């Protein structure tokens, strides 16, 4: 799952470097990457969400 977040952030950085007019999309990709991290953290500390799964 960390790979997904790093990929989203890498795409956002590349968009900002090569296509600055796509800044809005880059911000949404960054926010999406953060949401993935938050979901993984909540799932890790809470046994109700993802208790028996090994991410």
Short mmCIF file of N, CA, C and O in Angstrom, two decimals:
data_model
loop_
_atom_site.label_atom_id
_atom_site.label_comp_id
_atom_site.label_asym_id
_atom_site.label_seq_id
_atom_site.Cartn_x
_atom_site.Cartn_y
_atom_site.Cartn_z
N UNK A 1 0.81 -1.19 0.00
CA UNK A 1 0.00 0.00 0.00
C UNK A 1 0.86 1.27 0.00
O UNK A 1 0.43 2.27 -0.51
N UNK A 2 2.04 1.18 0.60
CA UNK A 2 2.91 2.35 0.56
C UNK A 2 3.34 2.64 -0.87
O UNK A 2 3.55 3.80 -1.23
N UNK A 3 3.45 1.60 -1.67
CA UNK A 3 3.82 1.80 -3.07
C UNK A 3 2.78 2.65 -3.79
O UNK A 3 3.13 3.50 -4.62
N UNK A 4 1.51 2.42 -3.49
CA UNK A 4 0.44 3.21 -4.11
C UNK A 4 0.58 4.68 -3.74
O UNK A 4 0.48 5.56 -4.59
N UNK A 5 0.85 4.94 -2.44
CA UNK A 5 1.01 6.33 -2.00
C UNK A 5 2.22 6.98 -2.64
O UNK A 5 2.14 8.11 -3.12
N UNK A 6 3.35 6.28 -2.69
CA UNK A 6 4.55 6.84 -3.31
C UNK A 6 4.34 7.07 -4.81
O UNK A 6 4.83 8.05 -5.37
N UNK A 7 3.62 6.19 -5.45
CA UNK A 7 3.32 6.37 -6.88
C UNK A 7 2.47 7.60 -7.11
O UNK A 7 2.73 8.39 -8.03
N UNK A 8 1.44 7.79 -6.28
CA UNK A 8 0.58 8.98 -6.41
C UNK A 8 1.39 10.26 -6.20
O UNK A 8 1.24 11.23 -6.96
N UNK A 9 2.26 10.26 -5.20
CA UNK A 9 3.07 11.45 -4.95
C UNK A 9 4.08 11.70 -6.06
O UNK A 9 4.33 12.84 -6.43
N UNK A 10 4.64 10.64 -6.61
CA UNK A 10 5.59 10.79 -7.72
C UNK A 10 4.90 11.36 -8.95
O UNK A 10 5.43 12.26 -9.61
N UNK A 11 3.70 10.87 -9.23
CA UNK A 11 2.94 11.40 -10.37
C UNK A 11 2.61 12.87 -10.15
O UNK A 11 2.69 13.68 -11.07
N UNK A 12 2.24 13.22 -8.90
CA UNK A 12 1.92 14.62 -8.60
C UNK A 12 3.14 15.51 -8.82
O UNK A 12 3.02 16.60 -9.38
N UNK A 13 4.31 15.07 -8.38
CA UNK A 13 5.52 15.88 -8.56
C UNK A 13 5.86 16.01 -10.04
O UNK A 13 6.21 17.09 -10.51
N UNK A 14 5.75 14.92 -10.78
CA UNK A 14 6.03 14.99 -12.22
C UNK A 14 5.05 15.90 -12.94
O UNK A 14 5.43 16.62 -13.87
N UNK A 15 3.78 15.86 -12.54
CA UNK A 15 2.81 16.78 -13.13
C UNK A 15 3.19 18.23 -12.87
O UNK A 15 3.07 19.07 -13.76
N UNK A 16 3.61 18.52 -11.65
CA UNK A 16 3.97 19.89 -11.33
C UNK A 16 5.21 20.35 -12.10
O UNK A 16 5.33 21.52 -12.45
N UNK A 17 6.12 19.42 -12.36
CA UNK A 17 7.34 19.78 -13.08
C UNK A 17 7.09 19.98 -14.57
O UNK A 17 7.59 20.94 -15.17
N UNK A 18 6.31 19.08 -15.19
CA UNK A 18 6.19 19.09 -16.64
C UNK A 18 4.88 19.70 -17.15
O UNK A 18 4.83 20.13 -18.29
N UNK A 19 3.85 19.71 -16.33
CA UNK A 19 2.57 20.29 -16.75
C UNK A 19 2.01 21.13 -15.60
O UNK A 19 1.08 20.70 -14.90
N UNK A 20 2.54 22.31 -15.39
CA UNK A 20 2.09 23.13 -14.25
C UNK A 20 0.60 23.51 -14.33
O UNK A 20 0.00 23.82 -13.32
N UNK A 21 0.01 23.46 -15.51
CA UNK A 21 -1.41 23.79 -15.62
C UNK A 21 -2.29 22.71 -14.98
O UNK A 21 -3.47 22.94 -14.73
N UNK A 22 -1.73 21.55 -14.70
CA UNK A 22 -2.47 20.46 -14.05
C UNK A 22 -2.26 20.47 -12.53
O UNK A 22 -2.29 19.44 -11.88
N UNK A 23 -2.06 21.67 -11.98
CA UNK A 23 -1.77 21.78 -10.55
C UNK A 23 -2.91 21.25 -9.69
O UNK A 23 -2.69 20.61 -8.67
N UNK A 24 -4.14 21.48 -10.12
CA UNK A 24 -5.30 21.01 -9.34
C UNK A 24 -5.31 19.49 -9.24
O UNK A 24 -5.56 18.93 -8.17
N UNK A 25 -5.02 18.81 -10.34
CA UNK A 25 -4.96 17.34 -10.33
C UNK A 25 -3.83 16.86 -9.42
O UNK A 25 -3.98 15.88 -8.68
N UNK A 26 -2.70 17.55 -9.45
CA UNK A 26 -1.57 17.17 -8.60
C UNK A 26 -1.94 17.28 -7.12
O UNK A 26 -1.58 16.41 -6.32
N UNK A 27 -2.67 18.34 -6.75
CA UNK A 27 -3.09 18.48 -5.35
C UNK A 27 -4.06 17.37 -4.97
O UNK A 27 -3.99 16.84 -3.86
N UNK A 28 -4.98 16.99 -5.85
CA UNK A 28 -5.91 15.91 -5.54
C UNK A 28 -5.19 14.58 -5.40
O UNK A 28 -5.57 13.74 -4.57
N UNK A 29 -4.16 14.36 -6.19
CA UNK A 29 -3.37 13.13 -6.04
C UNK A 29 -2.62 13.12 -4.71
O UNK A 29 -2.51 12.08 -4.06
N UNK A 30 -2.12 14.29 -4.30
CA UNK A 30 -1.44 14.38 -3.01
C UNK A 30 -2.41 14.10 -1.86
O UNK A 30 -2.10 13.34 -0.94
N UNK A 31 -3.58 14.68 -1.91
CA UNK A 31 -4.59 14.45 -0.88
C UNK A 31 -5.02 12.99 -0.89
O UNK A 31 -5.23 12.39 0.17
N UNK A 32 -5.13 12.39 -2.06
CA UNK A 32 -5.46 10.97 -2.15
C UNK A 32 -4.39 10.09 -1.52
O UNK A 32 -4.70 9.11 -0.84
N UNK A 33 -3.14 10.45 -1.72
CA UNK A 33 -2.04 9.70 -1.09
C UNK A 33 -2.09 9.81 0.42
O UNK A 33 -1.87 8.83 1.13
N UNK A 34 -2.39 11.01 0.92
CA UNK A 34 -2.51 11.18 2.36
C UNK A 34 -3.69 10.37 2.90
O UNK A 34 -3.60 9.81 3.99
N UNK A 35 -4.79 10.33 2.16
CA UNK A 35 -5.96 9.57 2.60
C UNK A 35 -5.63 8.07 2.69
O UNK A 35 -6.09 7.39 3.61
N UNK A 36 -4.83 7.58 1.76
CA UNK A 36 -4.42 6.17 1.82
C UNK A 36 -3.61 5.91 3.09
O UNK A 36 -3.82 4.91 3.78
N UNK A 37 -2.70 6.83 3.43
CA UNK A 37 -1.88 6.67 4.63
C UNK A 37 -2.75 6.71 5.88
O UNK A 37 -2.58 5.90 6.79
N UNK A 38 -3.69 7.64 5.94
CA UNK A 38 -4.58 7.74 7.11
C UNK A 38 -5.42 6.48 7.25
O UNK A 38 -5.58 5.94 8.35
N UNK A 39 -5.96 5.98 6.14
CA UNK A 39 -6.75 4.75 6.19
C UNK A 39 -5.91 3.58 6.68
O UNK A 39 -6.37 2.77 7.49
N UNK A 40 -4.66 3.49 6.21
CA UNK A 40 -3.80 2.39 6.66
C UNK A 40 -3.48 2.52 8.14
O UNK A 40 -3.45 1.53 8.86
N UNK A 41 -3.25 3.74 8.63
CA UNK A 41 -2.96 3.93 10.04
C UNK A 41 -4.17 3.57 10.91
O UNK A 41 -4.04 2.85 11.90
N UNK A 42 -5.33 4.06 10.53
CA UNK A 42 -6.54 3.74 11.31
C UNK A 42 -6.82 2.25 11.26
O UNK A 42 -7.19 1.65 12.27
N UNK A 43 -6.63 1.64 10.12
CA UNK A 43 -6.83 0.20 10.02
C UNK A 43 -5.83 -0.59 10.84
O UNK A 43 -6.13 -1.66 11.34
N UNK A 44 -4.65 -0.04 11.01
CA UNK A 44 -3.62 -0.74 11.79
C UNK A 44 -3.87 -0.65 13.29
O UNK A 44 -3.71 -1.64 14.00
N UNK A 45 -4.27 0.51 13.77
CA UNK A 45 -4.46 0.68 15.21
C UNK A 45 -5.83 0.23 15.68
O UNK A 45 -6.03 0.04 16.86
N UNK A 46 -6.77 0.10 14.78
CA UNK A 46 -8.12 -0.32 15.16
C UNK A 46 -8.32 -1.77 14.76
O UNK A 46 -8.17 -2.13 13.60
N UNK A 47 -8.70 -2.59 15.71
CA UNK A 47 -8.94 -4.00 15.38
C UNK A 47 -10.29 -4.19 14.74
O UNK A 47 -10.56 -5.25 14.18
N UNK A 48 -11.17 -3.17 14.78
CA UNK A 48 -12.50 -3.31 14.19
C UNK A 48 -12.46 -3.23 12.67
O UNK A 48 -13.23 -3.90 12.00
N UNK A 49 -11.56 -2.40 12.12
CA UNK A 49 -11.54 -2.22 10.66
C UNK A 49 -10.82 -3.35 9.93
O UNK A 49 -11.39 -4.04 9.10
N UNK A 50 -9.56 -3.52 10.22
CA UNK A 50 -8.75 -4.49 9.50
C UNK A 50 -8.01 -5.38 10.50
O UNK A 50 -6.80 -5.54 10.44
N UNK A 51 -8.71 -5.95 11.41
CA UNK A 51 -8.10 -6.67 12.51
C UNK A 51 -7.19 -7.80 12.11
O UNK A 51 -6.03 -7.87 12.53
N UNK A 52 -7.65 -8.75 11.32
CA UNK A 52 -6.86 -9.95 11.05
C UNK A 52 -6.05 -9.85 9.77
O UNK A 52 -5.29 -10.77 9.47
N UNK A 53 -6.19 -8.78 9.02
CA UNK A 53 -5.46 -8.66 7.75
C UNK A 53 -4.04 -8.18 7.99
O UNK A 53 -3.78 -7.40 8.89
N UNK A 54 -3.15 -8.65 7.15
CA UNK A 54 -1.77 -8.20 7.20
C UNK A 54 -1.50 -7.38 5.94
O UNK A 54 -1.38 -7.92 4.86
N UNK A 55 -1.44 -6.06 6.10
CA UNK A 55 -1.20 -5.21 4.93
C UNK A 55 0.28 -5.10 4.69
O UNK A 55 0.77 -4.62 3.79
#
